[in-house]
Coordinates of C-alpha atoms and ligand atoms in Angstrom, one line a residue:
X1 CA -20.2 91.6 12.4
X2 CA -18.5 92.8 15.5
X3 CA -15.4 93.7 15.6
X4 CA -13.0 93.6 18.7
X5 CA -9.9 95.6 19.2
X6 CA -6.9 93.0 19.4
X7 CA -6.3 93.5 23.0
X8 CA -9.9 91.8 23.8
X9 CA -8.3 89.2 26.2
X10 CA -5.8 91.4 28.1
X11 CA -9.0 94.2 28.4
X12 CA -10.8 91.2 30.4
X13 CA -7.7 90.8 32.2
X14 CA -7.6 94.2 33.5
X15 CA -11.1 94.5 34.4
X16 CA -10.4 91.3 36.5
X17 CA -7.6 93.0 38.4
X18 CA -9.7 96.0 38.6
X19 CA -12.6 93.9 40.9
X20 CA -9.3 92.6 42.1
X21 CA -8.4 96.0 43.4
X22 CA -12.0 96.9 44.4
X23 CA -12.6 94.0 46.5
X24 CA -9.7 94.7 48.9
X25 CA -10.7 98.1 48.8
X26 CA -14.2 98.0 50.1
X27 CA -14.1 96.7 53.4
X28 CA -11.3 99.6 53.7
X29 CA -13.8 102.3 53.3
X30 CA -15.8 102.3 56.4
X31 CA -14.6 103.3 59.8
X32 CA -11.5 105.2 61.1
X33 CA -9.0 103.4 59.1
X34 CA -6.3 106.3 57.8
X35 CA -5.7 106.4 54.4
X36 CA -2.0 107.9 52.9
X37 CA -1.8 108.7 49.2
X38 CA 1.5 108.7 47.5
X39 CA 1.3 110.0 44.2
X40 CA 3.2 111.3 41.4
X41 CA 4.2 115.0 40.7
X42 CA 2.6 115.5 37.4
X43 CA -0.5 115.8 35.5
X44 CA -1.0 111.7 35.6
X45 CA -0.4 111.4 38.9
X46 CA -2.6 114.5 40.8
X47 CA -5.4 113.6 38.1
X48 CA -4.7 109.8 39.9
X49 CA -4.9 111.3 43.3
X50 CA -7.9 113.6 43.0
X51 CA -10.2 110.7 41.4
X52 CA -9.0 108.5 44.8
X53 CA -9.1 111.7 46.8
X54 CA -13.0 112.5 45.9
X55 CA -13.7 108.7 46.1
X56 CA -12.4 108.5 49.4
X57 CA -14.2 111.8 50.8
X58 CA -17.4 110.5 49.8
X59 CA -16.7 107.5 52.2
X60 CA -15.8 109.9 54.7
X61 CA -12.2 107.9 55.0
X62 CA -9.7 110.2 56.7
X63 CA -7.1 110.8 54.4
X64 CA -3.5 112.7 53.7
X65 CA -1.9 112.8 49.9
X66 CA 1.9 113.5 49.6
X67 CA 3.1 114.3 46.1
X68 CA 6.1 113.1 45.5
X69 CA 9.0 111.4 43.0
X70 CA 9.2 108.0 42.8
X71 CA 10.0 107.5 46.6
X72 CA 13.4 106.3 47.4
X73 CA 14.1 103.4 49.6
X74 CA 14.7 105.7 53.0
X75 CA 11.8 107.6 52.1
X76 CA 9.4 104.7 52.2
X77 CA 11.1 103.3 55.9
X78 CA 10.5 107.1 56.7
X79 CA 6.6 106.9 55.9
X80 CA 6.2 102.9 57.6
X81 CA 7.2 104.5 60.6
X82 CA 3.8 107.0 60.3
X83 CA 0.7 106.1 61.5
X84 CA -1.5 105.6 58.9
X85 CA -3.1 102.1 58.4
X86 CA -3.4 102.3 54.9
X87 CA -1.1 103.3 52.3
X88 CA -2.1 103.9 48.2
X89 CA 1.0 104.2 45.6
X90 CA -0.6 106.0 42.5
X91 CA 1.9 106.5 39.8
X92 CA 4.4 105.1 41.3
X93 CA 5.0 102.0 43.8
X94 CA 5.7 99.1 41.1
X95 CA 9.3 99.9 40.7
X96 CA 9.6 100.1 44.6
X97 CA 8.1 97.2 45.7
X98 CA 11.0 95.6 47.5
X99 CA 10.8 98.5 49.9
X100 CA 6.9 98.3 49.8
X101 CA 7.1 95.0 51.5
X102 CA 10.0 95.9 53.3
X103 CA 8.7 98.7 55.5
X104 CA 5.2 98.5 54.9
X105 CA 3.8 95.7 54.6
X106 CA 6.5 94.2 57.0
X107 CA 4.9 96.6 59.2
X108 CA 1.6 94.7 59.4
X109 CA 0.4 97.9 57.0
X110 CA -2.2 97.7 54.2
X111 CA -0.8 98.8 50.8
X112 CA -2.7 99.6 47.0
X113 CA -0.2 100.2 44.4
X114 CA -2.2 101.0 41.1
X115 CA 0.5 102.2 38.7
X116 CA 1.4 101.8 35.1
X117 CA 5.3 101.7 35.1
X118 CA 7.0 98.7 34.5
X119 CA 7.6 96.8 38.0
X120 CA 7.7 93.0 39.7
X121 CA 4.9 92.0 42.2
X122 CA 5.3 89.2 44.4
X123 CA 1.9 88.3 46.2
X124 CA 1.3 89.2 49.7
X125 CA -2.0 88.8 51.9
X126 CA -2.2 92.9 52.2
X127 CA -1.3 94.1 48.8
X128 CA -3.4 94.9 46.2
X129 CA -2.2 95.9 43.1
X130 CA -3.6 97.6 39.0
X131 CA -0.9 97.6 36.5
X132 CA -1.8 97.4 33.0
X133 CA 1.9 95.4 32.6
X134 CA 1.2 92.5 34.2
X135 CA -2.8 92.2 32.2
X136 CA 0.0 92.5 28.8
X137 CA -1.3 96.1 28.3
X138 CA 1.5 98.6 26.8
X139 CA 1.3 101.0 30.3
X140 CA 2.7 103.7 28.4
X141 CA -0.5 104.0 25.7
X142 CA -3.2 101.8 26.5
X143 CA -3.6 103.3 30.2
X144 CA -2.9 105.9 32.4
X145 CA -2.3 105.4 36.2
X146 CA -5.7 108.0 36.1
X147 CA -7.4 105.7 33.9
X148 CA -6.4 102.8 36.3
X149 CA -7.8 104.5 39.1
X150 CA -10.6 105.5 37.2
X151 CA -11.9 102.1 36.4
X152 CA -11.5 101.3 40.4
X153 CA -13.5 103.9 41.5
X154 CA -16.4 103.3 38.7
X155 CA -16.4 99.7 39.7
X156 CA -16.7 100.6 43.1
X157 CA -19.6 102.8 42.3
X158 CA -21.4 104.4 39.3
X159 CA -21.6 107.8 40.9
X160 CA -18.4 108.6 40.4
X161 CA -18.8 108.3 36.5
X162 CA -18.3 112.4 35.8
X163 CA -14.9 111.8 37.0
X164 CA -13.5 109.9 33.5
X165 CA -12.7 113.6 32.2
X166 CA -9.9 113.6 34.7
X167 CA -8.9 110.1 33.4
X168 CA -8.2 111.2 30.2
X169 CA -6.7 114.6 31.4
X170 CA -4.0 112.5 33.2
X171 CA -3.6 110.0 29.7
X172 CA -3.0 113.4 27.4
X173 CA -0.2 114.8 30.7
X174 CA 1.3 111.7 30.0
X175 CA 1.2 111.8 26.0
X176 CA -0.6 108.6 25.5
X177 CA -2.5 110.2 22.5
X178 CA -1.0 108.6 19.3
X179 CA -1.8 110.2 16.1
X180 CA -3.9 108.1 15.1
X181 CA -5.9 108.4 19.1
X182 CA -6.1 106.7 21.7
X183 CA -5.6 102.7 22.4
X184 CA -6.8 100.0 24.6
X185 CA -8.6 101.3 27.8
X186 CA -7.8 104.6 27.1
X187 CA -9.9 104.5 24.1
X188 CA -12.5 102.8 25.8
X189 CA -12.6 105.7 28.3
X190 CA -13.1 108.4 25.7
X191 CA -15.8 106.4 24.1
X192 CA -17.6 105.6 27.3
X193 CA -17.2 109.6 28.6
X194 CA -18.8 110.6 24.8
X195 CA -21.7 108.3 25.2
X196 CA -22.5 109.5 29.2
X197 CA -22.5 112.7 27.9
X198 CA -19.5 113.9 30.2
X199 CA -17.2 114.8 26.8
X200 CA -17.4 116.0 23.3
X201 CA -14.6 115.3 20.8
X202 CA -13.9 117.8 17.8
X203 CA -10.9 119.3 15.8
X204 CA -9.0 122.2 16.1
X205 CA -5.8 124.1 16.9
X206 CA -4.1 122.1 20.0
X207 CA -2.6 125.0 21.4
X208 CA -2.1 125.9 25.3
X209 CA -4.5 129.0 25.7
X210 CA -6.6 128.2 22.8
X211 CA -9.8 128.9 25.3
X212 CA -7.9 130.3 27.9
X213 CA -5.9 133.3 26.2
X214 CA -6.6 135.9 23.3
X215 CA -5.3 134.4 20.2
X216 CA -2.2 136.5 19.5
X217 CA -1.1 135.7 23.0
X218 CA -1.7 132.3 22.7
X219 CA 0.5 132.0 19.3
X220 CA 3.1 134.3 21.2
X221 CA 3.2 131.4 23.6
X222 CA 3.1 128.1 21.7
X223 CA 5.7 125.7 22.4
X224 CA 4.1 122.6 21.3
X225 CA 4.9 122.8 18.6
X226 CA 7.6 125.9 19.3
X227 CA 8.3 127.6 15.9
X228 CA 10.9 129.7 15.8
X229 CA 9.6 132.6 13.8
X230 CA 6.3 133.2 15.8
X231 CA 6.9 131.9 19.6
X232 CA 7.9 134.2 21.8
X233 CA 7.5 136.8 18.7
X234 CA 4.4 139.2 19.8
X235 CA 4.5 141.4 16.5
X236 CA 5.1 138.4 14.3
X237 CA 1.7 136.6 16.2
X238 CA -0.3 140.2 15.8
X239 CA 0.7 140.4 12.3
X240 CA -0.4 137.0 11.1
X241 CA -4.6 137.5 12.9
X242 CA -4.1 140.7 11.8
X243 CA -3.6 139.8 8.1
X244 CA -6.1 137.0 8.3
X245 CA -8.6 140.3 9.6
X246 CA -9.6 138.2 12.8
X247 CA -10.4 139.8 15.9
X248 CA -6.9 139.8 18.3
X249 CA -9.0 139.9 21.5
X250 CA -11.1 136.7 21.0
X251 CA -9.9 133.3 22.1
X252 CA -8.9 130.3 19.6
X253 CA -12.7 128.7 20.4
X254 CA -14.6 131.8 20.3
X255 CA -13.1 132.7 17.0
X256 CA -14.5 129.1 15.4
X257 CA -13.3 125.8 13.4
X258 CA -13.1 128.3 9.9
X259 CA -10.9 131.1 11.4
X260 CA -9.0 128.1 13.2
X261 CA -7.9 126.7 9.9
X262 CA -7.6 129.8 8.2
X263 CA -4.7 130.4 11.2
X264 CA -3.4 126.7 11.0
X265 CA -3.1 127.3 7.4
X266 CA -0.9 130.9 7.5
X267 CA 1.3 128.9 10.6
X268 CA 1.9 126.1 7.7
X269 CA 2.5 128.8 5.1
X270 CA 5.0 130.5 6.9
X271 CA 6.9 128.0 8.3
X272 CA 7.1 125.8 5.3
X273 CA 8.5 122.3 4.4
X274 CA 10.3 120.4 5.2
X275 CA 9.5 121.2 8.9
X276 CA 5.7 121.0 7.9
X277 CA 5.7 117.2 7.7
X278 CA 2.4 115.1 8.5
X279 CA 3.6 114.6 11.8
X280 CA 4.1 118.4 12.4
X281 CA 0.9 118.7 11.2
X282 CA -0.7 116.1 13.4
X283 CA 0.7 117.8 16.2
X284 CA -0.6 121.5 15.3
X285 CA -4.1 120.2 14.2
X286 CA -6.5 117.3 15.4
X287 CA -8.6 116.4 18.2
X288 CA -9.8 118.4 20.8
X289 CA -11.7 117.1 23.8
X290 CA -14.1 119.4 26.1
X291 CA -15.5 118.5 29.2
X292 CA -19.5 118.6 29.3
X293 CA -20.2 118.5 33.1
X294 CA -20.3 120.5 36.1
X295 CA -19.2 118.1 38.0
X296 CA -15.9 118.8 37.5
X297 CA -14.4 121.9 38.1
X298 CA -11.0 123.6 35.4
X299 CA -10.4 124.2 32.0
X300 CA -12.9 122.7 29.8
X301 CA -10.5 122.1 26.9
X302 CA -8.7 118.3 28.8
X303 CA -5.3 119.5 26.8
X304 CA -5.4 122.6 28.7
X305 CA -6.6 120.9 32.0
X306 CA -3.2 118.5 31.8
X307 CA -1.2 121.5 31.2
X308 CA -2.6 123.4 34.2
X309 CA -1.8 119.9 36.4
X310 CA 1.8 120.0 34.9
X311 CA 3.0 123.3 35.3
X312 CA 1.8 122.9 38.8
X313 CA 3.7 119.9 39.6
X314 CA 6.6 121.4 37.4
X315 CA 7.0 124.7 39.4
X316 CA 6.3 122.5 43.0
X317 CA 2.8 123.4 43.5
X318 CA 0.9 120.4 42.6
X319 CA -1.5 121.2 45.7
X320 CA -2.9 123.7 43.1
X321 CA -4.0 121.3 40.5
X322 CA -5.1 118.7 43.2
X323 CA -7.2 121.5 45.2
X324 CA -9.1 122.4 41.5
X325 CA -9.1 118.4 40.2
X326 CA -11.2 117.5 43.4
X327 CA -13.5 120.4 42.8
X328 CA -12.4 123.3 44.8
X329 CA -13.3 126.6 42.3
X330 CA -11.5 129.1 44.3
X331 CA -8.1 127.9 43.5
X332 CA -9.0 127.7 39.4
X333 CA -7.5 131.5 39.2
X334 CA -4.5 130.6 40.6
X335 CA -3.6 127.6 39.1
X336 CA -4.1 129.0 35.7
X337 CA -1.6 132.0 37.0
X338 CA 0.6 128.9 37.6
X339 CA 0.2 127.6 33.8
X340 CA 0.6 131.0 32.4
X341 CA 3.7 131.6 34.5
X342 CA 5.0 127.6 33.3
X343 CA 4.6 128.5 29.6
X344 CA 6.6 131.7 29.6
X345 CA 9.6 129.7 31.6
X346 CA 9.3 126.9 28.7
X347 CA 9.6 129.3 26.3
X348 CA 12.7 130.9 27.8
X349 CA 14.2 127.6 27.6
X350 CA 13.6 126.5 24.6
X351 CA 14.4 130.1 22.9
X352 CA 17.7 128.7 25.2
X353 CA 17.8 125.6 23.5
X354 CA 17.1 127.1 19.6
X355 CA 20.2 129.2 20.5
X356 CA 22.4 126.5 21.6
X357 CA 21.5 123.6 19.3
X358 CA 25.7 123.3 18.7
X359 CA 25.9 122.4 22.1
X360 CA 24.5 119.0 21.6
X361 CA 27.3 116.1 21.9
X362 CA 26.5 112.6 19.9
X363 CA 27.9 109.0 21.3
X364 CA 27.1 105.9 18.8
X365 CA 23.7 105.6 20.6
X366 CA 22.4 108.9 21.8
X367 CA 22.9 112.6 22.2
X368 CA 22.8 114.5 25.2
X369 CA 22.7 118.6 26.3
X370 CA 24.3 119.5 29.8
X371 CA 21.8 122.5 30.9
X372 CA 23.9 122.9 34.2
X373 CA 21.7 125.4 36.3
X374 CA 19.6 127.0 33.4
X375 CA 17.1 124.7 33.6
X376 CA 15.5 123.3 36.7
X377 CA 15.2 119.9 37.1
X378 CA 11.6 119.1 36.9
X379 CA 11.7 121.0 33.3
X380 CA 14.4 119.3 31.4
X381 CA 12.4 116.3 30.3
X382 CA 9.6 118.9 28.8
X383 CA 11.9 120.3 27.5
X384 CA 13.4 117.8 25.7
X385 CA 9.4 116.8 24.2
X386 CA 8.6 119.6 22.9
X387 CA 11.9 120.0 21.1
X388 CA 11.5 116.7 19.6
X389 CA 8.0 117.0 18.8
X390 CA 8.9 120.5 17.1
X391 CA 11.7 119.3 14.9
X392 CA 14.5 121.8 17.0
X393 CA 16.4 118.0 17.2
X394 CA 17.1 114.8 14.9
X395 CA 15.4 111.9 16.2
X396 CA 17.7 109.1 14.9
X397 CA 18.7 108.1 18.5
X398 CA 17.3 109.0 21.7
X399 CA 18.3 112.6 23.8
X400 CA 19.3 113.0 26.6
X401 CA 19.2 116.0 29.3
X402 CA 21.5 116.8 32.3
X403 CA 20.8 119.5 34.8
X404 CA 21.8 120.3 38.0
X405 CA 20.2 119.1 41.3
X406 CA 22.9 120.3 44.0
X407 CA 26.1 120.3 44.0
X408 CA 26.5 116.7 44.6
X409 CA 23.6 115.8 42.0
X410 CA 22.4 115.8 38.2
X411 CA 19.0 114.6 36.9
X412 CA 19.1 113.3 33.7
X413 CA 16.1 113.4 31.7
X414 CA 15.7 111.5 28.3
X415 CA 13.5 111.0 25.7
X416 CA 12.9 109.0 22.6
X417 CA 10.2 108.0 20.1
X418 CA 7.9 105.1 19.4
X419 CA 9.9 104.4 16.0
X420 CA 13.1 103.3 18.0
X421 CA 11.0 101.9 20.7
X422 CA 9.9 99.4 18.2
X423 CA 13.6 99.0 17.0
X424 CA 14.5 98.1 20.8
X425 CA 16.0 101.0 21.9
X426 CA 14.5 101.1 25.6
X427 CA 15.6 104.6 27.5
X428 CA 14.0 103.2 30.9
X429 CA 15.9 100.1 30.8
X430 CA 19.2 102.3 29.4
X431 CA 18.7 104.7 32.3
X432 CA 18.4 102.0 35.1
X433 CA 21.2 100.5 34.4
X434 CA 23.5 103.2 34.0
X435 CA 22.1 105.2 37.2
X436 CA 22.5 102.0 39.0
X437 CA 26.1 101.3 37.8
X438 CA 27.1 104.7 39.3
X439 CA 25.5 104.6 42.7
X440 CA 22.2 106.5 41.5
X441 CA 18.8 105.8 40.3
X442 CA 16.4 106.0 37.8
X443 CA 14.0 104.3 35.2
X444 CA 10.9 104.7 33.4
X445 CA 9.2 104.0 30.2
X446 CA 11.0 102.9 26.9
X447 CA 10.3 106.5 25.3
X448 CA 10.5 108.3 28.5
X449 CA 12.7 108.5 31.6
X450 CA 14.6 109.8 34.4
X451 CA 17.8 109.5 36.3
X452 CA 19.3 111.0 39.7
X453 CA 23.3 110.5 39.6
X454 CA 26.3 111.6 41.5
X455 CA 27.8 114.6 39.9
X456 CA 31.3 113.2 39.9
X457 CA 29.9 110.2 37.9
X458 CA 28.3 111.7 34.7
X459 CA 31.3 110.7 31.9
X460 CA 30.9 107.0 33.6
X461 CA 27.2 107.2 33.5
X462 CA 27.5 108.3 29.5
X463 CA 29.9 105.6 29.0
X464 CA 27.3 103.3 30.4
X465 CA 24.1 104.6 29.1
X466 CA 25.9 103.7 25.4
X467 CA 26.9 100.5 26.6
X468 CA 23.8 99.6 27.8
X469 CA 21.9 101.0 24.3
X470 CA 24.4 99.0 22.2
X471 CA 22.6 96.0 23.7
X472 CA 25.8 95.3 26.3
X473 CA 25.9 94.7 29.7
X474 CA 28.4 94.2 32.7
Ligands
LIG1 MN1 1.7 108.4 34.8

């Protein structure tokens, strides 16, 4: 007997909006019309804009991409008053849809908005909109806004098929990979890239580098998970290959699944319970999916791709990722200079953040870090990941990170885990709120947010991020 995955209906509900999406699309694609491409500065959303991106340059449409935040009310009047016919919100859009309407489509404008945040979307004759939310898919596991756009342009045409590697790349930037894999569409994706041949799935060491770097440097830099006695510890990462009488120079891959294991071991050896948990383990060893085809051009290992595609976006150069996600081979070397250069400033901050694990301050519903300058803004929320997923922090309430923006501004980054989620604990919501209640803004996933306030502000935003976790309001 067959049997379905639970979310059977709200699958078919997605693939309608999908046709949805490609039916407004097509009669789009032909002549002069030009195209603008708002998308989001991280892995998700340049893996988003490069599927679109190659789409659209096989139709010959003339377009521009602009990698950006979530845009802000003033920003969207700003890009109405362009002149481009034709507007596509990847990543982004569903939260801003007032403004959408506003100064877009009020502008006689066409707008696409495939996304897979949380949003409202009233109806309008020149809107077209994918959102896993409103087909009651979880948008933070079951699909990616790369997956989204991935099932558009494969509905559109079968041609584009070798590009589902870059849907999953933008799923793992996002961390929709559950321990126990992948969910909904998502899943479906991996499946359907295994049986076209584009992807093989095996098991391994999940480390950055693991094809890209010899093996001692790729231990040296680990971060995910960071372990205190062997990141950022050359000697400590020579002595434990050198003990296991492996060869230093060779990559993770090249070395092979036995020498992998017999490394995976020694890490669990040496940094012993109670840190070596299953989840700990889960996070060190498990799947590893490698791209098959030539048709796309990167890493082949998809963890290492999404990492290339965030340190980009992380140190402002998502460009870089873009240029090598839509196929351009020249720019690889850079963009993995880019990623190298990324992992050794997340090291430095959370070496930072092992040393100053005192400097955490608990209210009844969180605890938060004030970074100040040493941390840039778009590196905080990282930040805050890995030193969950690495055990550096308790995870009995959600965390939250403050930096500095300018001298006027903080970013707030938080982060929390599918446990509370399921208690009710809802950090996009939390952060909405508060942000909004002290004249700034922010939002996101229940596990995963953001938040721009005024610097004067922060103790009311605190007070109000608690208040607003405790289940009050106003
Ligand atoms: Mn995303």
């Amino acid at each position: 007997m067959v049997k379905f995955p639970p979310s059977r209906a709200e699958i078919r509900r997605f693939q309608r909006a999908v046709e949805d999406v490609v039916s407004f699309l097509k009669p789009r694609l032909g002549g002069d019309t030009r195209v603008k491409i708002i998308s989001h500065t991280d892995a998700d959303g340049i893996a988003a804009a490069a599927i679109m991106a190659r789409c659209l340059y096989t139709y010959n449409v003339p377009l521009n991409v602009k990698f950006a935040h979530p845009l802000k009310p003033d920003e969207i009047a700003e890009l109405g008053k362009g002149n481009h016919d034709f507007f596509i919100f990847l990543d982004q859009g569903s939260s801003q849809i007032e403004a959408i309407h506003k100064f877009i489509l009020g502008r006689k404008r066409d707008v696409v908005v495939i996304d897979h945040h949380p949003g409202e979307f009233p109806d309008h004759p020149n809107l077209a909109y994918l959102n896993p939310h409103t087909c009651g898919l979880n948008g933070a596991k079951d699909v990616s806004a790369s997956g989204a756009v991935y099932s558009v342009v494969e509905q559109l045409d079968r041609s584009f098929r070798p590009l589902v590697g870059l849907a999953i790349v933008g799923a793992i930037g996002d961390r929709q990979e559950l321990f126990s894999g992948f969910t909904s569409i998502n899943d479906t994706l991996i499946k359907r890239a295994i049986d076209l041949g584009f992807l093989r799935v095996g098991e391994g060491l999940r480390l950055i580098g693991r094809t890209l770097n010899q093996v001692v440097e790729c231990l040296r830099l680990m971060t995910r998970p960071y372990i205190p006695s062997l990141s950022g510890n050359l000697s400590a990462c020579r002595s434990l290959v050198d003990a296991l009488g492996l060869s230093p120079s060779s990559t993770l891959a090249e070395l092979g699944l036995e020498a992998e294991r017999k490394i995976k071991d020694a890490i669990l050896a040496q940094v012993g319970p109670p840190a070596t948990n299953e989840e700990f383990y889960r996070r060190l060893w498990g799947a590893i999916y490698t791209l098959v085809t030539e048709d796309l051009v990167g890493p082949r290992d998809l963890g290492e791709y999404a990492a290339m595609l965030d340190a980009c976006a992380n140190l402002r150069k998502p460009e870089f990722g873009f240029a090598v996600a839509v196929g351009d081979q020249s720019t690889q070397s850079e963009a993995l200079a880019i990623l190298n250069r990324h992992q050794e400033q997340m090291l430095n901050v959370l070496e930072w953040l092992v040393s100053h694990l005192d400097s955490f301050k608990l209210t009844p519903r969180f605890r938060h870090i004030y970074f100040g300058s040493l941390v840039g803004p778009t590196m905080v929320g990282e930040a805050l990941s890995l030193a969950i997923e690495s055990g550096l922090v308790a995870t009995d309430r959600p965390v939250l990170g403050i930096t500095e923006v300018s001298a006027e501004e903080l970013k707030v980054s938080a982060r929390s885990t599918p446990i509370l989620a399921a208690q009710g604990v809802n950090v996009g919501r939390a952060l909405a709120e508060a942000a909004k209640a002290v004249g700034g803004n922010g939002g996101g996933h229940d596990v995963s947010a953001a938040a721009r306030i005024p610097r004067e502000r922060m103790d009311e935003f605190i007070a109000k991020v608690d208040q607003t976790l405790s289940g009050g309001s106003e």
